[in-house]
Amino acid sequence: MSYEVLTMGRMGVDVYPLQIGRSLREVESFGKYLGGSPANVAVAAARYGRRTALISRTGEDPFGEFLHDALRGFGVDDRFVTPVAGLPTPVTFCEIFPPDDFPLYFYRLPTAPDLQIYAEELDLDAVRDADVFWVTVTGLSQEPSRTATLRALRERGRRGITVLDLDYRPMFWSSREEARRWVAEALPHVTVAVGNRDECDTAVGETEPHAAARALHARGVELAIVKQGPEGVLASLAGGGGRASIAGSASDRGAEPGREPTIQHGGGGRASIAGSASDRGAEPGREPTIQHGGGGRASIAGSASDRGAEPGREPTIQHGGGGRASIAGSAGDRGAEPGREPTIQHGETVEVPPAPVEVVNGLGAGDAFGGALCHALLSGWDLERSMRFCNAAGAIVAGRLACADAMPTAAEVEAKLQEARGGGRASTDRDPAGEERGPTGSRPSGAVRA
């Protein structure tokens, strides 16, 4: 079975106070939730109907069993989550002081089970075949997880959409410099990097968003996303270097195996296409075309339904100066018949403001952003629409208490977008099966760190 979204890394139990604005020394009751960034991203993607799975580990204890129950309840495949004898399942406490103070207390000593992932135990076929593969910097912080994470990235070979969540947490590292060393090992193997300004400082030594994006592009990243708190988010597609890749879900693109895409170059570019033949198909005899050369400002087209496309059309990627492009998406998501794909042109940068929200707990917003990003990339949406959708998803979770349990549905995110556009306040009541991660800065009275 291939997955649309496969995440790898940290998972534990979040224990959050049910009394807001109190120190842990004064809190009287708590809620227990699935937590850990990669787990939350998987849950968030599953809320949009994506086939998701998580690679992680737990202790052999009731908390570990709770996490398996929670993953299955959210529709996340837990077959790659295994127990570690002798280590407890991690728990994380927080304090909640809205709008922007959420201290975290991690209990992961002497080490955490999710850092005991071994390279030889990985299902590398699953890693290679996933449409989106998502790893985090925390997974690089200790052995054997570090070697396993780098092995998975190398084996994947930049297929499809390969994401590094910059996710720098100082308590997991001896120094920022040590983290930077290992991030530098991972960046050449990923196509997408996402983080806030401080995390970009760790990754590439830059905090100014445009400079950080350029530095990430220089290290091979095709899509760089820099979250800026109250200033919103910057997303930048690489505009130079001449590499294109196509990714997406096999079921989304559905065609018979054995057909390969056609890639045409017009001026010094280099193009490649990711995934297996069966993953990439379309109608037999009709395959995607990638054309290089020319010039002009890059932009990303919307869905097939937005463009009024006819079925039987395949993706065209055009480069405005030898840049890189990445394309993915589901025919169902794009409102078109199978065989019609979006068009992406290179070199685009967009900055999108945050969606307003009264913050309750900002700790889940970044993971909500991540799950929404997976969905948006697989849907083949244009860059601005994608970032607005991600911001809205993060804002919804920032207005709720939990993380995984708070993740919104697509309908809730669209309602939030309508509200943000001034279309009237739409209901965003939680679905009983909702889910969560970190802040995006989308609130009227200050900034939540993302």
One Martini backbone bead per residue (centre of mass of N, CA, C, O) as a GRO file, in nm:
protein
  450
    1MET     BB    1   0.095   0.036   0.024
    2SER     BB    2   0.035   0.365  -0.051
    3TYR     BB    3   0.107   0.702   0.040
    4GLU     BB    4   0.042   1.037   0.063
    5VAL     BB    5   0.130   1.040   0.380
    6LEU     BB    6   0.460   1.034   0.538
    7THR     BB    7   0.573   1.020   0.865
    8MET     BB    8   0.860   1.112   1.092
    9GLY     BB    9   0.880   1.061   1.455
   10ARG     BB   10   0.749   1.233   1.692
   11MET     BB   11   0.589   1.092   1.995
   12GLY     BB   12   0.316   1.154   2.232
   13VAL     BB   13   0.191   1.285   2.534
   14ASP     BB   14  -0.043   1.528   2.593
   15VAL     BB   15  -0.059   1.748   2.887
   16TYR     BB   16  -0.332   1.957   2.943
   17PRO     BB   17  -0.469   2.217   3.077
   18LEU     BB   18  -0.804   2.317   3.186
   19GLN     BB   19  -0.658   2.573   3.294
   20ILE     BB   20  -0.636   2.897   3.215
   21GLY     BB   21  -0.370   3.095   3.331
   22ARG     BB   22  -0.200   2.866   3.483
   23SER     BB   23  -0.001   2.716   3.673
   24LEU     BB   24   0.092   2.396   3.738
   25ARG     BB   25   0.074   2.440   4.054
   26GLU     BB   26  -0.261   2.514   4.007
   27VAL     BB   27  -0.357   2.289   3.856
   28GLU     BB   28  -0.635   2.038   3.857
   29SER     BB   29  -0.662   1.964   3.540
   30PHE     BB   30  -0.650   1.729   3.257
   31GLY     BB   31  -0.557   1.655   2.926
   32LYS     BB   32  -0.540   1.382   2.686
   33TYR     BB   33  -0.304   1.360   2.405
   34LEU     BB   34  -0.197   1.348   2.110
   35GLY     BB   35   0.156   1.387   2.009
   36GLY     BB   36   0.364   1.530   1.797
   37SER     BB   37   0.439   1.655   1.505
   38PRO     BB   38   0.421   1.414   1.297
   39ALA     BB   39   0.153   1.312   1.411
   40ASN     BB   40  -0.013   1.570   1.363
   41VAL     BB   41   0.027   1.587   1.057
   42ALA     BB   42  -0.108   1.318   0.993
   43VAL     BB   43  -0.381   1.391   1.111
   44ALA     BB   44  -0.436   1.643   0.945
   45ALA     BB   45  -0.434   1.496   0.668
   46ALA     BB   46  -0.663   1.293   0.737
   47ARG     BB   47  -0.890   1.516   0.758
   48TYR     BB   48  -0.865   1.536   0.421
   49GLY     BB   49  -0.846   1.217   0.321
   50ARG     BB   50  -0.567   1.110   0.364
   51ARG     BB   51  -0.321   0.878   0.322
   52THR     BB   52  -0.179   0.778   0.633
   53ALA     BB   53   0.145   0.766   0.806
   54LEU     BB   54   0.365   0.644   1.078
   55ILE     BB   55   0.699   0.682   1.200
   56SER     BB   56   0.752   0.518   1.516
   57ARG     BB   57   0.773   0.522   1.886
   58THR     BB   58   0.715   0.341   2.193
   59GLY     BB   59   0.619   0.232   2.472
   60GLU     BB   60   0.549  -0.044   2.699
   61ASP     BB   61   0.244   0.101   2.752
   62PRO     BB   62  -0.051   0.263   2.798
   63PHE     BB   63   0.034   0.514   2.637
   64GLY     BB   64   0.108   0.362   2.381
   65GLU     BB   65  -0.176   0.243   2.338
   66PHE     BB   66  -0.317   0.514   2.313
   67LEU     BB   67  -0.172   0.605   2.051
   68HIS     BB   68  -0.281   0.385   1.872
   69ASP     BB   69  -0.577   0.451   1.911
   70ALA     BB   70  -0.561   0.741   1.806
   71LEU     BB   71  -0.458   0.694   1.523
   72ARG     BB   72  -0.690   0.512   1.431
   73GLY     BB   73  -0.917   0.718   1.495
   74PHE     BB   74  -0.782   0.928   1.271
   75GLY     BB   75  -0.670   0.743   1.018
   76VAL     BB   76  -0.383   0.629   1.101
   77ASP     BB   77  -0.127   0.439   1.019
   78ASP     BB   78   0.045   0.208   1.270
   79ARG     BB   79   0.255  -0.012   1.153
   80PHE     BB   80   0.529   0.187   1.215
   81VAL     BB   81   0.460   0.146   1.525
   82THR     BB   82   0.688   0.071   1.788
   83PRO     BB   83   0.824  -0.083   2.055
   84VAL     BB   84   1.019  -0.005   2.361
   85ALA     BB   85   1.205  -0.148   2.576
   86GLY     BB   86   1.251   0.045   2.882
   87LEU     BB   87   1.072   0.285   2.765
   88PRO     BB   88   0.890   0.554   2.798
   89THR     BB   89   0.638   0.729   2.715
   90PRO     BB   90   0.610   1.036   2.630
   91VAL     BB   91   0.566   1.349   2.802
   92THR     BB   92   0.373   1.666   2.776
   93PHE     BB   93   0.378   1.977   2.917
   94CYS     BB   94   0.172   2.273   2.973
   95GLU     BB   95   0.124   2.619   2.947
   96ILE     BB   96  -0.158   2.867   2.941
   97PHE     BB   97  -0.087   3.203   2.800
   98PRO     BB   98  -0.259   3.403   2.656
   99PRO     BB   99  -0.142   3.457   2.330
  100ASP     BB  100   0.212   3.385   2.372
  101ASP     BB  101   0.228   3.166   2.629
  102PHE     BB  102   0.377   2.816   2.601
  103PRO     BB  103   0.507   2.624   2.801
  104LEU     BB  104   0.736   2.347   2.786
  105TYR     BB  105   0.745   1.995   2.917
  106PHE     BB  106   0.977   1.749   2.873
  107TYR     BB  107   0.957   1.376   2.891
  108ARG     BB  108   1.276   1.221   2.753
  109LEU     BB  109   1.409   1.029   2.973
  110PRO     BB  110   1.704   0.948   2.847
  111THR     BB  111   1.508   0.877   2.612
  112ALA     BB  112   1.326   0.827   2.319
  113PRO     BB  113   1.162   0.608   2.125
  114ASP     BB  114   1.164   0.799   1.857
  115LEU     BB  115   1.500   0.775   1.870
  116GLN     BB  116   1.477   0.437   1.804
  117ILE     BB  117   1.524   0.451   1.499
  118TYR     BB  118   1.612   0.219   1.250
  119ALA     BB  119   1.727   0.175   0.940
  120GLU     BB  120   1.680  -0.146   0.916
  121GLU     BB  121   1.352  -0.100   0.990
  122LEU     BB  122   1.276   0.022   0.736
  123ASP     BB  123   1.031   0.099   0.487
  124LEU     BB  124   1.153   0.189   0.184
  125ASP     BB  125   0.910   0.163  -0.001
  126ALA     BB  126   0.728   0.359   0.151
  127VAL     BB  127   0.915   0.600   0.126
  128ARG     BB  128   0.936   0.608  -0.189
  129ASP     BB  129   0.604   0.599  -0.251
  130ALA     BB  130   0.537   0.849  -0.127
  131ASP     BB  131   0.415   1.157  -0.196
  132VAL     BB  132   0.466   1.235   0.110
  133PHE     BB  133   0.765   1.320   0.295
  134TRP     BB  134   0.804   1.367   0.659
  135VAL     BB  135   1.046   1.552   0.839
  136THR     BB  136   1.264   1.630   1.122
  137VAL     BB  137   1.504   1.778   1.313
  138THR     BB  138   1.466   1.605   1.568
  139GLY     BB  139   1.553   1.335   1.417
  140LEU     BB  140   1.872   1.453   1.426
  141SER     BB  141   1.958   1.465   1.745
  142GLN     BB  142   1.981   1.140   1.744
  143GLU     BB  143   2.076   0.829   1.806
  144PRO     BB  144   1.946   0.644   1.538
  145SER     BB  145   1.760   0.857   1.396
  146ARG     BB  146   1.957   1.009   1.218
  147THR     BB  147   2.036   0.778   1.027
  148ALA     BB  148   1.746   0.706   0.943
  149THR     BB  149   1.668   0.977   0.818
  150LEU     BB  150   1.899   0.993   0.607
  151ARG     BB  151   1.837   0.727   0.471
  152ALA     BB  152   1.553   0.793   0.376
  153LEU     BB  153   1.632   1.037   0.202
  154ARG     BB  154   1.829   0.892   0.012
  155GLU     BB  155   1.632   0.671  -0.089
  156ARG     BB  156   1.424   0.872  -0.210
  157GLY     BB  157   1.558   1.090  -0.405
  158ARG     BB  158   1.345   1.333  -0.435
  159ARG     BB  159   1.079   1.229  -0.437
  160GLY     BB  160   0.841   1.409  -0.485
  161ILE     BB  161   0.750   1.515  -0.162
  162THR     BB  162   1.011   1.652   0.044
  163VAL     BB  163   1.005   1.719   0.395
  164LEU     BB  164   1.144   1.978   0.611
  165ASP     BB  165   1.109   2.030   0.942
  166LEU     BB  166   1.286   2.254   1.129
  167ASP     BB  167   1.217   2.200   1.428
  168TYR     BB  168   1.365   2.377   1.660
  169ARG     BB  169   1.482   2.244   1.982
  170PRO     BB  170   1.704   2.319   2.222
  171MET     BB  171   1.657   2.072   2.430
  172PHE     BB  172   1.771   1.857   2.192
  173TRP     BB  173   2.045   2.024   2.203
  174SER     BB  174   2.371   2.139   2.252
  175SER     BB  175   2.344   2.322   1.981
  176ARG     BB  176   2.298   2.511   1.706
  177GLU     BB  177   2.546   2.411   1.548
  178GLU     BB  178   2.476   2.112   1.557
  179ALA     BB  179   2.212   2.139   1.405
  180ARG     BB  180   2.323   2.270   1.146
  181ARG     BB  181   2.498   2.034   1.056
  182TRP     BB  182   2.248   1.831   1.008
  183VAL     BB  183   2.078   2.001   0.822
  184ALA     BB  184   2.292   2.009   0.593
  185GLU     BB  185   2.256   1.701   0.533
  186ALA     BB  186   1.939   1.715   0.451
  187LEU     BB  187   1.866   1.940   0.236
  188PRO     BB  188   1.957   1.798  -0.043
  189HIS     BB  189   1.695   1.579   0.001
  190VAL     BB  190   1.490   1.818  -0.033
  191THR     BB  191   1.201   2.018  -0.158
  192VAL     BB  192   1.095   2.104   0.135
  193ALA     BB  193   1.083   2.393   0.358
  194VAL     BB  194   0.978   2.453   0.710
  195GLY     BB  195   0.975   2.768   0.901
  196ASN     BB  196   1.092   2.983   1.109
  197ARG     BB  197   1.320   3.221   1.170
  198ASP     BB  198   1.480   3.065   1.384
  199GLU     BB  199   1.500   2.802   1.217
  200CYS     BB  200   1.654   2.935   0.982
  201ASP     BB  201   1.900   3.004   1.144
  202THR     BB  202   1.977   2.713   1.198
  203ALA     BB  203   1.988   2.615   0.899
  204VAL     BB  204   2.123   2.912   0.738
  205GLY     BB  205   2.176   3.192   0.902
  206GLU     BB  206   1.874   3.315   0.863
  207THR     BB  207   1.596   3.561   0.928
  208GLU     BB  208   1.537   3.684   0.676
  209PRO     BB  209   1.307   3.565   0.468
  210HIS     BB  210   1.437   3.603   0.184
  211ALA     BB  211   1.718   3.504   0.264
  212ALA     BB  212   1.630   3.226   0.362
  213ALA     BB  213   1.512   3.129   0.095
  214ARG     BB  214   1.770   3.154  -0.070
  215ALA     BB  215   1.939   2.960   0.105
  216LEU     BB  216   1.761   2.714   0.058
  217HIS     BB  217   1.787   2.706  -0.248
  218ALA     BB  218   2.103   2.674  -0.247
  219ARG     BB  219   2.044   2.371  -0.105
  220GLY     BB  220   1.781   2.257  -0.301
  221VAL     BB  221   1.523   2.399  -0.242
  222GLU     BB  222   1.214   2.458  -0.392
  223LEU     BB  223   1.030   2.505  -0.126
  224ALA     BB  224   1.003   2.797   0.073
  225ILE     BB  225   0.896   2.834   0.422
  226VAL     BB  226   0.819   3.138   0.610
  227LYS     BB  227   0.740   3.205   0.930
  228GLN     BB  228   0.613   3.546   1.076
  229GLY     BB  229   0.374   3.562   1.236
  230PRO     BB  230   0.215   3.866   1.210
  231GLU     BB  231   0.326   3.862   0.893
  232GLY     BB  232   0.301   3.562   0.832
  233VAL     BB  233   0.382   3.423   0.505
  234LEU     BB  234   0.651   3.281   0.316
  235ALA     BB  235   0.667   3.181  -0.035
  236SER     BB  236   0.924   3.000  -0.233
  237LEU     BB  237   1.013   2.953  -0.558
  238ALA     BB  238   1.242   2.850  -0.745
  239GLY     BB  239   1.429   3.047  -1.014
  240GLY     BB  240   1.687   2.846  -1.019
  241GLY     BB  241   1.865   2.551  -1.178
  242GLY     BB  242   1.685   2.353  -1.354
  243ARG     BB  243   1.447   2.199  -1.179
  244ALA     BB  244   1.206   1.936  -1.213
  245SER     BB  245   0.904   1.813  -1.049
  246ILE     BB  246   0.683   1.535  -1.004
  247ALA     BB  247   0.392   1.491  -0.799
  248GLY     BB  248   0.177   1.241  -0.638
  249SER     BB  249  -0.107   1.059  -0.665
  250ALA     BB  250  -0.198   0.778  -0.810
  251SER     BB  251  -0.507   0.806  -0.780
  252ASP     BB  252  -0.514   1.095  -0.887
  253ARG     BB  253  -0.367   1.022  -1.184
  254GLY     BB  254  -0.454   0.772  -1.310
  255ALA     BB  255  -0.287   0.504  -1.469
  256GLU     BB  256  -0.103   0.319  -1.648
  257PRO     BB  257   0.154   0.148  -1.643
  258GLY     BB  258   0.463   0.244  -1.829
  259ARG     BB  259   0.436   0.547  -1.824
  260GLU     BB  260   0.615   0.838  -1.918
  261PRO     BB  261   0.727   1.139  -1.902
  262THR     BB  262   0.769   1.441  -2.072
  263ILE     BB  263   1.083   1.618  -2.126
  264GLN     BB  264   1.156   1.959  -2.202
  265HIS     BB  265   1.425   2.153  -2.330
  266GLY     BB  266   1.538   2.520  -2.378
  267GLY     BB  267   1.783   2.607  -2.151
  268GLY     BB  268   1.984   2.444  -1.926
  269GLY     BB  269   1.805   2.252  -1.802
  270ARG     BB  270   1.673   2.036  -1.540
  271ALA     BB  271   1.489   1.728  -1.539
  272SER     BB  272   1.248   1.559  -1.328
  273ILE     BB  273   1.076   1.259  -1.212
  274ALA     BB  274   0.861   1.133  -0.974
  275GLY     BB  275   0.818   0.816  -0.923
  276SER     BB  276   0.630   0.585  -1.038
  277ALA     BB  277   0.458   0.487  -1.305
  278SER     BB  278   0.197   0.425  -1.149
  279ASP     BB  279   0.186   0.702  -1.005
  280ARG     BB  280   0.188   0.894  -1.285
  281GLY     BB  281  -0.028   0.861  -1.456
  282ALA     BB  282  -0.269   0.839  -1.715
  283GLU     BB  283  -0.364   0.830  -1.994
  284PRO     BB  284  -0.280   0.640  -2.225
  285GLY     BB  285  -0.047   0.833  -2.419
  286ARG     BB  286  -0.073   1.061  -2.181
  287GLU     BB  287   0.167   1.298  -2.078
  288PRO     BB  288   0.367   1.492  -1.920
  289THR     BB  289   0.492   1.827  -1.973
  290ILE     BB  290   0.821   1.974  -1.978
  291GLN     BB  291   0.921   2.316  -2.009
  292HIS     BB  292   1.204   2.501  -2.110
  293GLY     BB  293   1.234   2.837  -2.092
  294GLY     BB  294   1.252   3.175  -2.151
  295GLY     BB  295   1.029   3.361  -1.937
  296GLY     BB  296   0.909   3.544  -1.696
  297ARG     BB  297   0.667   3.538  -1.478
  298ALA     BB  298   0.578   3.350  -1.217
  299SER     BB  299   0.311   3.103  -1.188
  300ILE     BB  300   0.020   2.948  -1.040
  301ALA     BB  301  -0.216   2.749  -1.113
  302GLY     BB  302  -0.503   2.623  -1.064
  303SER     BB  303  -0.752   2.443  -1.096
  304ALA     BB  304  -0.926   2.285  -1.329
  305SER     BB  305  -1.194   2.422  -1.260
  306ASP     BB  306  -1.076   2.711  -1.271
  307ARG     BB  307  -0.970   2.668  -1.588
  308GLY     BB  308  -1.162   2.497  -1.768
  309ALA     BB  309  -1.086   2.207  -1.819
  310GLU     BB  310  -1.009   1.933  -1.993
  311PRO     BB  311  -0.996   1.629  -2.030
  312GLY     BB  312  -0.662   1.489  -2.090
  313ARG     BB  313  -0.487   1.680  -1.939
  314GLU     BB  314  -0.157   1.775  -1.863
  315PRO     BB  315   0.116   1.874  -1.721
  316THR     BB  316   0.265   2.199  -1.728
  317ILE     BB  317   0.606   2.305  -1.708
  318GLN     BB  318   0.733   2.633  -1.672
  319HIS     BB  319   1.027   2.820  -1.722
  320GLY     BB  320   1.166   3.145  -1.592
  321GLY     BB  321   1.498   3.058  -1.577
  322GLY     BB  322   1.576   2.759  -1.481
  323GLY     BB  323   1.394   2.645  -1.276
  324ARG     BB  324   1.177   2.522  -1.031
  325ALA     BB  325   0.935   2.251  -0.999
  326SER     BB  326   0.625   2.149  -0.837
  327ILE     BB  327   0.387   1.876  -0.864
  328ALA     BB  328   0.045   1.816  -0.750
  329GLY     BB  329  -0.252   1.593  -0.733
  330SER     BB  330  -0.607   1.574  -0.721
  331ALA     BB  331  -0.874   1.539  -0.909
  332GLY     BB  332  -1.086   1.570  -0.688
  333ASP     BB  333  -0.968   1.834  -0.566
  334ARG     BB  334  -0.978   1.994  -0.857
  335GLY     BB  335  -1.247   1.930  -1.019
  336ALA     BB  336  -1.142   1.698  -1.213
  337GLU     BB  337  -1.057   1.490  -1.431
  338PRO     BB  338  -0.870   1.258  -1.499
  339GLY     BB  339  -0.574   1.406  -1.662
  340ARG     BB  340  -0.581   1.685  -1.504
  341GLU     BB  341  -0.337   1.936  -1.460
  342PRO     BB  342  -0.135   2.158  -1.337
  343THR     BB  343   0.030   2.473  -1.360
  344ILE     BB  344   0.386   2.554  -1.339
  345GLN     BB  345   0.575   2.835  -1.252
  346HIS     BB  346   0.862   3.009  -1.189
  347GLY     BB  347   0.975   3.231  -0.919
  348GLU     BB  348   0.776   3.248  -0.687
  349THR     BB  349   0.645   3.498  -0.449
  350VAL     BB  350   0.468   3.487  -0.136
  351GLU     BB  351   0.258   3.692   0.084
  352VAL     BB  352   0.069   3.603   0.378
  353PRO     BB  353  -0.154   3.671   0.591
  354PRO     BB  354  -0.301   3.627   0.870
  355ALA     BB  355  -0.543   3.472   1.047
  356PRO     BB  356  -0.782   3.553   1.252
  357VAL     BB  357  -0.754   3.502   1.619
  358GLU     BB  358  -0.842   3.371   1.927
  359VAL     BB  359  -0.623   3.265   2.145
  360VAL     BB  360  -0.559   2.966   2.330
  361ASN     BB  361  -0.350   2.753   2.165
  362GLY     BB  362  -0.045   2.759   1.974
  363LEU     BB  363   0.086   2.456   1.957
  364GLY     BB  364  -0.089   2.342   1.686
  365ALA     BB  365  -0.061   2.529   1.430
  366GLY     BB  366   0.192   2.419   1.273
  367ASP     BB  367   0.069   2.134   1.218
  368ALA     BB  368  -0.174   2.232   1.067
  369PHE     BB  369  -0.011   2.361   0.845
  370GLY     BB  370   0.128   2.098   0.752
  371GLY     BB  371  -0.124   1.934   0.671
  372ALA     BB  372  -0.225   2.150   0.471
  373LEU     BB  373   0.021   2.141   0.287
  374CYS     BB  374  -0.009   1.857   0.188
  375HIS     BB  375  -0.289   1.900   0.064
  376ALA     BB  376  -0.217   2.133  -0.129
  377LEU     BB  377   0.004   1.989  -0.295
  378LEU     BB  378  -0.181   1.749  -0.382
  379SER     BB  379  -0.398   1.956  -0.519
  380GLY     BB  380  -0.250   2.187  -0.699
  381TRP     BB  381  -0.228   2.459  -0.591
  382ASP     BB  382  -0.174   2.763  -0.556
  383LEU     BB  383   0.029   2.939  -0.353
  384GLU     BB  384  -0.170   3.132  -0.221
  385ARG     BB  385  -0.393   2.936  -0.151
  386SER     BB  386  -0.221   2.750   0.020
  387MET     BB  387  -0.139   2.961   0.242
  388ARG     BB  388  -0.424   3.036   0.329
  389PHE     BB  389  -0.507   2.757   0.418
  390CYS     BB  390  -0.284   2.714   0.629
  391ASN     BB  391  -0.344   2.958   0.807
  392ALA     BB  392  -0.636   2.880   0.875
  393ALA     BB  393  -0.572   2.613   1.013
  394GLY     BB  394  -0.391   2.733   1.234
  395ALA     BB  395  -0.602   2.926   1.356
  396ILE     BB  396  -0.806   2.721   1.450
  397VAL     BB  397  -0.613   2.573   1.652
  398ALA     BB  398  -0.538   2.829   1.820
  399GLY     BB  399  -0.861   2.834   1.915
  400ARG     BB  400  -0.770   2.574   2.070
  401LEU     BB  401  -0.650   2.340   2.293
  402ALA     BB  402  -0.556   2.126   2.118
  403CYS     BB  403  -0.422   1.928   1.867
  404ALA     BB  404  -0.513   1.670   1.717
  405ASP     BB  405  -0.821   1.717   1.807
  406ALA     BB  406  -0.823   2.016   1.641
  407MET     BB  407  -0.836   1.939   1.361
  408PRO     BB  408  -0.949   2.031   1.061
  409THR     BB  409  -1.155   2.058   0.813
  410ALA     BB  410  -1.210   2.170   0.503
  411ALA     BB  411  -1.474   2.319   0.572
  412GLU     BB  412  -1.357   2.488   0.804
  413VAL     BB  413  -1.142   2.634   0.640
  414GLU     BB  414  -1.330   2.765   0.433
  415ALA     BB  415  -1.488   2.924   0.647
  416LYS     BB  416  -1.246   3.088   0.744
  417LEU     BB  417  -1.187   3.222   0.472
  418GLN     BB  418  -1.456   3.364   0.446
  419GLU     BB  419  -1.426   3.531   0.700
  420ALA     BB  420  -1.156   3.674   0.615
  421ARG     BB  421  -1.307   3.804   0.350
  422GLY     BB  422  -1.597   3.910   0.471
  423GLY     BB  423  -1.841   3.673   0.458
  424GLY     BB  424  -1.879   3.617   0.736
  425ARG     BB  425  -1.955   3.428   1.004
  426ALA     BB  426  -1.846   3.110   1.035
  427SER     BB  427  -1.866   2.799   1.124
  428THR     BB  428  -1.613   2.623   1.362
  429ASP     BB  429  -1.706   2.376   1.471
  430ARG     BB  430  -1.623   2.092   1.601
  431ASP     BB  431  -1.531   1.803   1.515
  432PRO     BB  432  -1.523   1.508   1.684
  433ALA     BB  433  -1.249   1.420   1.502
  434GLY     BB  434  -1.043   1.609   1.551
  435GLU     BB  435  -0.700   1.806   1.548
  436GLU     BB  436  -0.233   1.909   1.567
  437ARG     BB  437   0.044   2.227   1.663
  438GLY     BB  438   0.201   2.526   1.587
  439PRO     BB  439   0.233   2.852   1.560
  440THR     BB  440   0.140   3.145   1.329
  441GLY     BB  441   0.033   3.444   1.420
  442SER     BB  442  -0.304   3.437   1.408
  443ARG     BB  443  -0.375   3.741   1.555
  444PRO     BB  444  -0.485   4.052   1.680
  445SER     BB  445  -0.298   4.065   1.977
  446GLY     BB  446  -0.053   3.925   1.824
  447ALA     BB  447   0.205   3.670   1.841
  448VAL     BB  448   0.254   3.354   1.724
  449ARG     BB  449   0.478   3.123   1.731
  450ALA     BB  450   0.604   2.914   1.439
   0.00000   0.00000   0.00000
